[in-house]
Tab-separated table of C-alpha atoms in Angstrom:
chain	number	residue	atom	x	y	z
A	1	MET	CA	61.713	119.483	93.825
A	2	GLY	CA	61.183	116.147	92.080
A	3	MET	CA	62.467	115.126	88.695
A	4	ASP	CA	60.259	115.741	85.643
A	5	ARG	CA	58.485	112.967	83.771
A	6	ASN	CA	60.969	112.718	80.882
A	7	THR	CA	63.908	112.303	83.277
A	8	VAL	CA	62.129	109.465	85.158
A	9	ILE	CA	61.230	107.711	81.902
A	10	GLY	CA	64.833	108.069	80.715
A	11	PHE	CA	66.233	106.448	83.858
A	12	VAL	CA	63.666	103.618	83.684
A	13	LEU	CA	64.530	102.866	80.034
A	14	ILE	CA	68.263	102.899	80.789
A	15	GLY	CA	67.665	100.534	83.726
A	16	VAL	CA	65.597	98.112	81.589
A	17	LEU	CA	68.244	98.179	78.861
A	18	LEU	CA	71.038	97.471	81.331
A	19	MET	CA	69.104	94.610	82.947
A	20	GLY	CA	68.556	93.089	79.517
A	21	MET	CA	72.232	93.423	78.609
A	22	PHE	CA	73.247	91.995	81.994
A	23	TYR	CA	70.948	88.967	81.505
A	24	ILE	CA	72.228	88.259	77.990
A	25	ASN	CA	75.832	88.775	79.050
A	26	SER	CA	75.420	86.441	82.046
A	27	LYS	CA	73.919	83.688	79.869
A	28	SER	CA	76.789	84.028	77.396
A	29	ARG	CA	79.368	83.993	80.153
A	30	LEU	CA	77.893	80.864	81.776
A	31	ALA	CA	77.803	79.104	78.428
A	32	TYR	CA	81.386	80.091	77.712
A	33	GLU	CA	82.570	78.933	81.149
A	34	GLY	CA	80.739	75.634	80.727
A	35	GLU	CA	82.372	75.034	77.365
A	36	GLN	CA	85.813	75.939	78.759
A	37	LYS	CA	85.294	73.545	81.682
A	38	ARG	CA	84.339	70.691	79.337
A	39	ILE	CA	87.470	71.344	77.260
A	40	ALA	CA	89.673	71.519	80.371
A	41	ASP	CA	88.174	68.280	81.747
A	42	SER	CA	88.842	66.524	78.462
A	43	ILE	CA	92.449	67.678	78.394
A	44	ALA	CA	92.917	66.713	82.038
A	45	ALA	CA	91.583	63.229	81.391
A	46	LEU	CA	94.179	62.681	78.672
A	47	ALA	CA	97.107	64.219	80.586
A	48	PRO	CA	99.454	61.974	82.618
A	49	LYS	CA	98.978	62.062	86.416
A	50	ARG	CA	101.433	64.111	88.432
A	51	ASP	CA	102.376	64.304	92.073
A	52	SER	CA	100.315	66.715	94.129
A	53	LEU	CA	103.329	68.509	95.537
A	54	PRO	CA	104.546	71.531	93.509
A	55	VAL	CA	107.871	71.018	91.788
A	56	PRO	CA	110.022	74.082	91.164
A	57	ILE	CA	111.205	74.654	87.633
A	58	VAL	CA	114.959	75.045	87.483
A	59	THR	CA	116.364	75.994	84.117
A	60	VAL	CA	120.019	76.590	83.273
A	61	THR	CA	120.734	78.690	80.218
A	62	ASP	CA	123.651	80.416	78.598
A	63	THR	CA	124.838	83.697	80.104
A	64	SER	CA	127.626	84.341	77.656
A	65	VAL	CA	126.004	87.677	76.803
A	66	ARG	CA	127.469	88.942	80.059
A	67	PRO	CA	131.215	89.427	79.865
A	68	SER	CA	133.484	87.121	81.836
A	69	LEU	CA	135.944	88.891	84.064
A	70	GLU	CA	139.448	87.920	85.089
A	71	ASP	CA	139.804	86.601	88.630
A	72	THR	CA	141.591	89.485	90.371
A	73	THR	CA	140.520	88.644	93.937
A	74	CYS	CA	139.860	85.594	96.066
A	75	PHE	CA	136.197	85.819	95.102
A	76	LYS	CA	135.371	84.135	91.817
A	77	THR	CA	134.690	86.673	89.077
A	78	SER	CA	134.536	84.553	85.931
A	79	ILE	CA	131.579	82.443	84.914
A	80	THR	CA	131.532	79.224	82.922
A	81	PRO	CA	129.591	79.595	79.664
A	82	GLY	CA	126.306	77.712	79.776
A	83	LYS	CA	125.728	78.204	83.499
A	84	GLY	CA	124.194	80.912	85.582
A	85	ILE	CA	120.436	81.414	85.027
A	86	ILE	CA	117.952	79.680	87.340
A	87	LEU	CA	114.182	79.941	86.832
A	88	VAL	CA	111.640	79.768	89.688
A	89	GLU	CA	107.871	80.170	89.345
A	90	ASN	CA	104.795	80.765	91.422
A	91	SER	CA	101.196	81.321	90.317
A	92	LEU	CA	101.782	85.022	89.552
A	93	PHE	CA	105.166	85.240	87.824
A	94	SER	CA	108.277	83.448	86.668
A	95	ILE	CA	111.531	84.853	88.023
A	96	SER	CA	115.013	84.375	86.582
A	97	PHE	CA	117.988	84.564	88.940
A	98	ASN	CA	121.545	85.129	87.723
A	99	SER	CA	124.513	83.586	89.530
A	100	LEU	CA	126.638	86.519	88.386
A	101	GLY	CA	125.938	88.883	91.263
A	102	ALA	CA	123.221	86.595	92.699
A	103	VAL	CA	120.565	88.986	91.398
A	104	ILE	CA	117.072	88.943	89.929
A	105	ASP	CA	117.581	88.910	86.182
A	106	LYS	CA	113.997	89.127	84.919
A	107	ILE	CA	110.356	88.962	86.064
A	108	VAL	CA	107.589	87.807	83.710
A	109	LEU	CA	104.089	88.538	85.033
A	110	LYS	CA	101.642	85.791	84.090
A	111	LYS	CA	98.356	87.688	84.435
A	112	PHE	CA	99.161	90.879	82.530
A	113	ASN	CA	99.983	91.781	78.931
A	114	ARG	CA	101.424	94.837	77.225
A	115	PHE	CA	99.424	96.857	74.691
A	116	ASP	CA	100.757	94.611	71.902
A	117	GLY	CA	99.617	91.404	73.632
A	118	SER	CA	103.055	90.280	74.831
A	119	PRO	CA	103.587	89.468	78.542
A	120	VAL	CA	104.604	92.246	80.929
A	121	VAL	CA	108.315	91.810	81.693
A	122	LEU	CA	109.961	93.756	84.515
A	123	ASN	CA	113.607	94.215	85.513
A	124	SER	CA	114.856	92.775	82.225
A	125	SER	CA	117.043	95.471	80.645
A	126	SER	CA	120.811	95.740	81.042
A	127	PHE	CA	120.308	98.962	83.035
A	128	ASN	CA	118.712	97.125	85.966
A	129	LYS	CA	121.235	96.389	88.700
A	130	PHE	CA	121.535	95.416	92.352
A	131	SER	CA	124.997	95.553	93.885
A	132	TYR	CA	127.079	96.670	96.856
A	133	GLU	CA	130.774	97.183	97.404
A	134	ILE	CA	132.958	94.932	99.588
A	135	ASN	CA	136.566	95.055	100.743
A	136	SER	CA	138.244	92.398	98.618
A	137	GLY	CA	141.818	92.868	99.832
A	138	VAL	CA	144.354	95.436	100.955
A	139	ASN	CA	143.246	98.737	99.389
A	140	LYS	CA	140.962	96.801	97.016
A	141	THR	CA	137.211	96.890	96.601
A	142	LEU	CA	134.833	94.888	94.452
A	143	GLN	CA	131.193	95.275	93.455
A	144	THR	CA	129.112	92.155	94.090
A	145	ASP	CA	127.589	92.253	90.601
A	146	LYS	CA	131.052	91.154	89.391
A	147	ILE	CA	131.179	88.122	91.731
A	148	VAL	CA	130.051	84.666	90.642
A	149	PHE	CA	127.929	82.951	93.308
A	150	GLU	CA	127.275	79.239	93.583
A	151	ALA	CA	123.550	78.475	93.454
A	152	GLY	CA	122.094	75.829	95.722
A	153	PRO	CA	118.992	73.750	94.949
A	154	VAL	CA	115.526	75.258	95.118
A	155	VAL	CA	114.017	74.205	98.466
A	156	ILE	CA	110.247	73.938	98.975
A	157	ASN	CA	109.326	74.972	102.513
A	158	SER	CA	106.423	73.790	104.665
A	159	ASP	CA	104.372	76.874	103.709
A	160	SER	CA	104.901	76.106	99.975
A	161	SER	CA	107.318	78.993	99.577
A	162	GLN	CA	110.501	78.347	97.605
A	163	THR	CA	113.983	79.303	98.786
A	164	ILE	CA	117.154	79.477	96.737
A	165	THR	CA	120.552	80.365	98.235
A	166	PHE	CA	123.538	81.848	96.391
A	167	VAL	CA	126.923	81.669	98.122
A	168	ALA	CA	130.305	83.250	97.383
A	169	ALA	CA	133.348	82.672	99.623
A	170	ASP	CA	137.054	83.398	99.598
A	171	ALA	CA	140.091	81.583	100.969
A	172	GLU	CA	140.078	83.688	104.156
A	173	GLY	CA	136.679	82.385	105.263
A	174	ARG	CA	134.653	85.455	104.336
A	175	LYS	CA	131.312	84.543	102.816
A	176	LEU	CA	128.392	86.295	101.138
A	177	SER	CA	125.002	84.586	100.920
A	178	HIS	CA	121.941	85.869	99.075
A	179	VAL	CA	118.910	83.920	100.271
A	180	TYR	CA	115.793	84.533	98.147
A	181	THR	CA	112.334	83.368	99.183
A	182	VAL	CA	109.504	83.260	96.635
A	183	LYS	CA	106.114	82.856	98.289
A	184	PRO	CA	103.065	81.331	96.571
A	185	ALA	CA	100.618	83.869	95.105
A	186	ASP	CA	102.729	86.827	96.289
A	187	TYR	CA	104.550	89.522	94.325
A	188	MET	CA	106.921	90.311	97.215
A	189	ILE	CA	110.280	88.492	97.045
A	190	ASP	CA	112.338	88.320	100.233
A	191	LEU	CA	116.133	88.678	100.142
A	192	ASP	CA	118.318	88.055	103.188
A	193	ILE	CA	121.942	89.103	102.685
A	194	GLN	CA	123.903	86.955	105.133
A	195	LEU	CA	127.492	87.981	105.857
A	196	ILE	CA	130.289	85.982	107.475
A	197	GLY	CA	133.323	88.126	108.202
A	198	SER	CA	131.241	91.280	107.888
A	199	ASP	CA	133.763	93.266	109.947
A	200	LYS	CA	136.382	92.531	107.259
A	201	LEU	CA	134.065	92.927	104.289
A	202	PHE	CA	132.703	96.364	105.230
A	203	SER	CA	133.793	99.497	106.977
A	204	ARG	CA	131.744	101.194	109.716
A	205	ASN	CA	129.196	98.357	109.857
A	206	ALA	CA	127.319	99.629	106.819
A	207	VAL	CA	126.452	98.321	103.367
A	208	ASN	CA	126.119	100.869	100.564
A	209	ILE	CA	123.577	99.447	98.134
A	210	LEU	CA	123.223	100.472	94.494
A	211	TRP	CA	119.834	99.688	92.939
A	212	GLN	CA	119.019	100.683	89.387
A	213	THR	CA	115.601	100.070	87.919
A	214	GLU	CA	114.006	100.959	84.599
A	215	ALA	CA	110.338	101.427	83.759
A	216	THR	CA	109.887	100.166	80.207
A	217	GLN	CA	106.918	101.042	78.041
A	218	VAL	CA	103.828	98.918	78.742
A	219	GLU	CA	100.959	101.073	77.471
A	220	LYS	CA	100.572	102.349	73.920
A	221	ASP	CA	100.676	106.045	74.820
A	222	HIS	CA	104.283	106.632	75.896
A	223	LYS	CA	103.791	110.311	76.820
A	224	TYR	CA	100.731	109.675	78.979
A	225	GLU	CA	102.436	106.766	80.711
A	226	LEU	CA	105.264	109.132	81.623
A	227	THR	CA	102.804	111.517	83.312
A	228	GLN	CA	101.555	108.605	85.445
A	229	THR	CA	105.059	107.555	86.548
A	230	HIS	CA	106.227	108.500	90.052
A	231	ILE	CA	109.081	107.944	92.471
A	232	CYS	CA	107.355	106.758	95.654
A	233	TYR	CA	108.801	106.214	99.103
A	234	ALA	CA	108.006	105.988	102.796
A	235	LYS	CA	110.058	107.281	105.675
A	236	ASN	CA	109.136	106.981	109.323
A	237	GLY	CA	105.899	105.313	108.240
A	238	LYS	CA	104.750	108.272	106.112
A	239	PHE	CA	104.198	108.042	102.354
A	240	ASP	CA	105.243	110.609	99.762
A	241	PHE	CA	105.989	110.729	96.043
A	242	GLU	CA	107.608	112.823	93.317
A	243	TYR	CA	106.593	113.294	89.688
A	244	VAL	CA	109.404	112.091	87.443
A	245	GLY	CA	109.041	114.867	84.841
A	246	LYS	CA	112.265	115.166	82.872
A	247	GLY	CA	114.562	114.138	85.710
A	248	ASP	CA	115.498	115.180	89.227
A	249	ASN	CA	116.897	113.812	92.461
A	250	LEU	CA	115.715	113.244	96.004
A	251	ASP	CA	117.853	113.180	99.151
A	252	MET	CA	116.508	111.103	102.051
A	253	SER	CA	119.318	111.651	104.551
A	254	LYS	CA	117.037	110.742	107.456
A	255	GLY	CA	116.326	107.302	106.076
A	256	ALA	CA	113.597	105.445	104.225
A	257	ASP	CA	111.447	102.352	104.752
A	258	TRP	CA	111.154	101.583	101.045
A	259	ILE	CA	111.652	103.184	97.628
A	260	ALA	CA	109.688	102.345	94.485
A	261	LEU	CA	109.390	103.321	90.847
A	262	LYS	CA	105.694	103.321	89.968
A	263	GLN	CA	104.644	103.522	86.341
A	264	GLN	CA	101.052	103.630	85.149
A	265	PHE	CA	99.988	100.161	86.315
A	266	PHE	CA	103.104	98.420	87.683
A	267	VAL	CA	105.625	98.908	90.477
A	268	ALA	CA	109.255	97.958	91.101
A	269	GLY	CA	110.189	98.491	94.745
A	270	LEU	CA	113.034	97.858	97.200
A	271	VAL	CA	112.009	97.405	100.840
A	272	ALA	CA	114.305	97.519	103.891
A	273	LYS	CA	112.738	95.537	106.727
A	274	ASN	CA	115.016	97.312	109.219
A	275	LYS	CA	114.923	100.658	107.375
A	276	PHE	CA	117.620	102.305	105.273
A	277	THR	CA	119.595	104.728	107.437
A	278	SER	CA	119.942	107.052	104.444
A	279	ALA	CA	119.071	107.042	100.761
A	280	GLU	CA	119.417	109.150	97.646
A	281	THR	CA	117.471	108.727	94.424
A	282	GLU	CA	117.928	110.309	91.018
A	283	TRP	CA	115.934	109.678	87.874
A	284	VAL	CA	115.913	110.587	84.214
A	285	ALA	CA	113.263	110.368	81.500
A	286	PRO	CA	114.070	110.364	77.774
A	287	SER	CA	112.751	113.281	75.738
A	288	ASP	CA	112.969	111.897	72.220
A	289	THR	CA	112.691	108.116	72.381
A	290	ASN	CA	110.288	105.396	73.487
A	291	GLN	CA	113.121	103.144	74.613
A	292	TYR	CA	112.023	103.444	78.250
A	293	ILE	CA	109.740	105.565	80.442
A	294	THR	CA	112.060	106.406	83.330
A	295	ARG	CA	115.341	105.210	84.802
A	296	ALA	CA	115.930	105.510	88.544
A	297	ILE	CA	119.197	105.114	90.439
A	298	VAL	CA	119.012	104.530	94.186
A	299	HIS	CA	121.935	104.730	96.608
A	300	ALA	CA	120.862	103.378	99.994
A	301	LYS	CA	122.781	102.628	103.171
A	302	ALA	CA	121.869	99.734	105.462
A	303	THR	CA	123.662	99.379	108.803
A	304	PHE	CA	124.112	96.244	110.881
A	305	THR	CA	125.188	95.335	114.402
A	306	PRO	CA	128.974	95.311	114.855
A	307	GLY	CA	130.464	91.837	114.778
A	308	SER	CA	131.861	89.184	112.507
A	309	ASN	CA	128.462	87.981	111.252
A	310	ALA	CA	125.428	89.956	110.123
A	311	THR	CA	122.145	89.679	108.200
A	312	ILE	CA	120.489	92.435	106.152
A	313	PRO	CA	116.790	91.652	105.463
A	314	LEU	CA	115.385	93.181	102.290
A	315	SER	CA	112.487	92.567	99.901
A	316	PHE	CA	111.722	93.315	96.271
A	317	TYR	CA	108.247	94.023	94.939
A	318	PHE	CA	107.594	93.471	91.240
A	319	GLY	CA	103.915	93.550	90.408
A	320	PRO	CA	100.755	95.586	89.754
A	321	SER	CA	99.941	98.875	91.482
A	322	ASP	CA	96.789	97.326	92.905
A	323	TYR	CA	95.411	98.741	96.164
A	324	ASN	CA	94.193	95.429	97.610
A	325	THR	CA	97.468	93.693	96.723
A	326	LEU	CA	99.681	96.371	98.282
A	327	LYS	CA	97.485	96.838	101.371
A	328	ILE	CA	98.415	93.425	102.798
A	329	TYR	CA	102.042	94.471	103.382
A	330	ASP	CA	100.998	97.085	105.976
A	331	ASN	CA	103.839	99.471	105.109
A	332	GLN	CA	102.033	102.338	103.322
A	333	MET	CA	102.660	100.862	99.859
A	334	GLU	CA	98.925	100.961	99.114
A	335	ASN	CA	99.289	104.748	98.875
A	336	ILE	CA	101.211	104.206	95.634
A	337	VAL	CA	97.813	103.890	93.948
A	338	PRO	CA	96.783	107.539	93.234
A	339	TYR	CA	93.216	107.707	94.569
A	340	GLY	CA	93.525	111.360	95.596
A	341	SER	CA	96.142	113.701	97.032
A	342	GLY	CA	96.724	117.342	97.906
A	343	ILE	CA	93.545	119.409	98.239
A	344	PHE	CA	91.580	116.418	96.885
A	345	ALA	CA	92.967	113.998	99.488
A	346	PHE	CA	89.465	113.474	100.916
A	347	VAL	CA	88.411	111.809	97.642
A	348	LYS	CA	90.717	108.828	98.257
A	349	TYR	CA	88.558	107.679	101.175
A	350	ILE	CA	85.461	107.628	98.975
A	351	ASN	CA	87.367	105.802	96.245
A	352	ARG	CA	88.897	103.218	98.593
A	353	HIS	CA	85.939	102.462	100.838
A	354	PHE	CA	83.004	102.841	98.461
A	355	LEU	CA	83.820	102.885	94.751
A	356	LEU	CA	86.587	100.248	94.910
A	357	PRO	CA	84.451	97.640	96.766
A	358	VAL	CA	81.562	98.280	94.365
A	359	PHE	CA	83.904	97.958	91.378
A	360	ASP	CA	85.356	94.682	92.747
A	361	PHE	CA	81.839	93.309	93.318
A	362	LEU	CA	80.740	94.137	89.771
A	363	GLN	CA	83.960	92.740	88.335
A	364	ARG	CA	83.388	89.402	90.086
A	365	HIS	CA	79.847	89.074	88.764
A	366	VAL	CA	80.011	90.705	85.332
A	367	ALA	CA	82.277	89.265	82.654
A	368	SER	CA	82.472	92.359	80.457
A	369	MET	CA	84.691	95.183	81.752
A	370	GLY	CA	82.735	97.605	79.561
A	371	MET	CA	79.540	96.646	81.378
A	372	VAL	CA	81.293	97.101	84.743
A	373	ILE	CA	82.314	100.648	83.836
A	374	LEU	CA	78.844	101.422	82.467
A	375	LEU	CA	77.101	100.161	85.620
A	376	LEU	CA	79.507	102.055	87.876
A	377	THR	CA	78.971	105.227	85.851
A	378	LEU	CA	75.189	104.832	86.091
A	379	LEU	CA	75.454	104.317	89.860
A	380	ILE	CA	77.472	107.510	90.284
A	381	ARG	CA	75.013	109.426	88.091
A	382	LEU	CA	72.089	108.166	90.176
A	383	ILE	CA	73.792	109.165	93.432
A	384	THR	CA	74.625	112.642	92.153
A	385	SER	CA	71.329	113.141	90.261
A	386	PRO	CA	69.681	115.357	92.959
A	387	ILE	CA	72.614	117.764	92.836
A	388	LEU	CA	72.802	117.623	89.051
A	389	TYR	CA	69.048	118.147	88.749
A	390	LYS	CA	69.186	121.335	90.800
A	391	SER	CA	72.131	122.509	88.733
A	392	TYR	CA	70.263	121.819	85.481
A	393	LEU	CA	67.161	123.542	86.845
A	394	SER	CA	69.124	126.640	87.880
A	395	GLY	CA	70.751	126.742	84.460
A	396	ALA	CA	67.362	126.518	82.746
A	397	LYS	CA	65.950	129.344	84.878
A	398	MET	CA	68.954	131.537	84.096
A	399	LYS	CA	68.512	130.801	80.410
A	400	VAL	CA	64.871	131.921	80.598
A	401	LEU	CA	65.743	135.056	82.558
A	402	LYS	CA	68.751	136.004	80.418
A	403	PRO	CA	66.753	138.065	77.863
A	404	GLU	CA	65.125	140.080	80.671
A	405	VAL	CA	68.479	140.560	82.432
A	406	ASP	CA	70.023	141.745	79.183
C-alpha cells in the first residue's frame, strides 16, 4: 500500500529544505576555506624558508618533581635536575619521554579537545607507569622505573619515522635498551626492549611487566563516560571486553595479544607483538569524585628465548577509538569500537559496512556536523519508511476498531 498524499508532500518539503540548507552551507564553507587559504598564503609568504626535511623537536625540561634516589646498585638511580624530558612530535600528537625509567611521560593529541576546549592529554598522571623488575645483584632486585637511562639523539629514518634509544648499563656489562619508534601520522608507538645479559637480569627467561594506566575525564558527563569505559583485550586472535563498573579483575592465564583501557572516545593500549604468555588485569572506578574515570593495573609476562641477549617487541597505542584507524593494525583492535555485541551483534555489520561509509562520505562533503547527522537520520527514515508506514497504518486501524472491540 502506497503512502498517502500528506506523507509524500512532507518528504518532498523536507528534501527541498535540506537541499537549500546544503547549498547555502556549501557556499559558506567554500567562502570560508578561500579566506583561510588567502590568510595562510599571506603568512607563508612572510615566514622564513625552512628545509624540506622534518626536524624532530627535542626539548629538555626539569624533572625535579620526581624524587631522586640514592644509587644503591650498579645501575644509575639518581637524576640530575634539569635533565630528563625529551619531546618528539608527529602530525597527530606530541609525546614526552622521561629518562627516569625510559618511559612515555605524556601524550598530547593535536586533533582533539576536551569538553572545556583544552587539548586531550593521555598518560599524564602520576598513576601511569610502565616498569619491570630486574636482578640488580645478589639477592637484590630493582624496578626499571627507578633507573636513569641515557637518551640518545632522535634519529629520522628513511620512512620518516623517528627513533629514540634509551640505554642503561652497569659495570658488569649488563645493558637495558628501550628503543622507541614514532611513525608519521600513526598513533601506534613501537617499543623494543633490548637486553644484553638477559640470563643474568631475569630468571626463567621471562619479564614480568607492570603497566598502569588511567582514564581521565574528557567529556562533560563523568557518569555517562564511565558507562562507556571498558577493559578490552584479545587472546588467540579473539576479541572480548569487560564493563569497568565499580571495579573488578580479569585473569588471562592463557595469554593475551593486547590489553587496552577504552574510555568513551579514546584508547590506551599495550600490544605484545609476540603475545603475552599470561596476564592479569584489575581496575577500579571512583564512586564520589571526578578525579578520574577508571584506573587499570596490568601484570603481564613476556618470555624470550634462552640466552645472553634478547629482544621483547611491544607497542603502545594512544589515540581515538576510531574504527578506520584501528582497522589498519589487523589485530582485532577495531572491535574496541562498540558497533554491536551480544544478541545485537548482527547490527555491527550494518554499521561498519553501510552507515559508517555513508557517514564518512557526508563528513567529507558537508562542513556542518549537525547537517551530517540530519542527512543520515533522514536517510535511515527513508529506508525504514515502508516498515514504519505499515506500523503506523496498523496502529491507526486498531485505534479505529478499539471502540468496537471495547
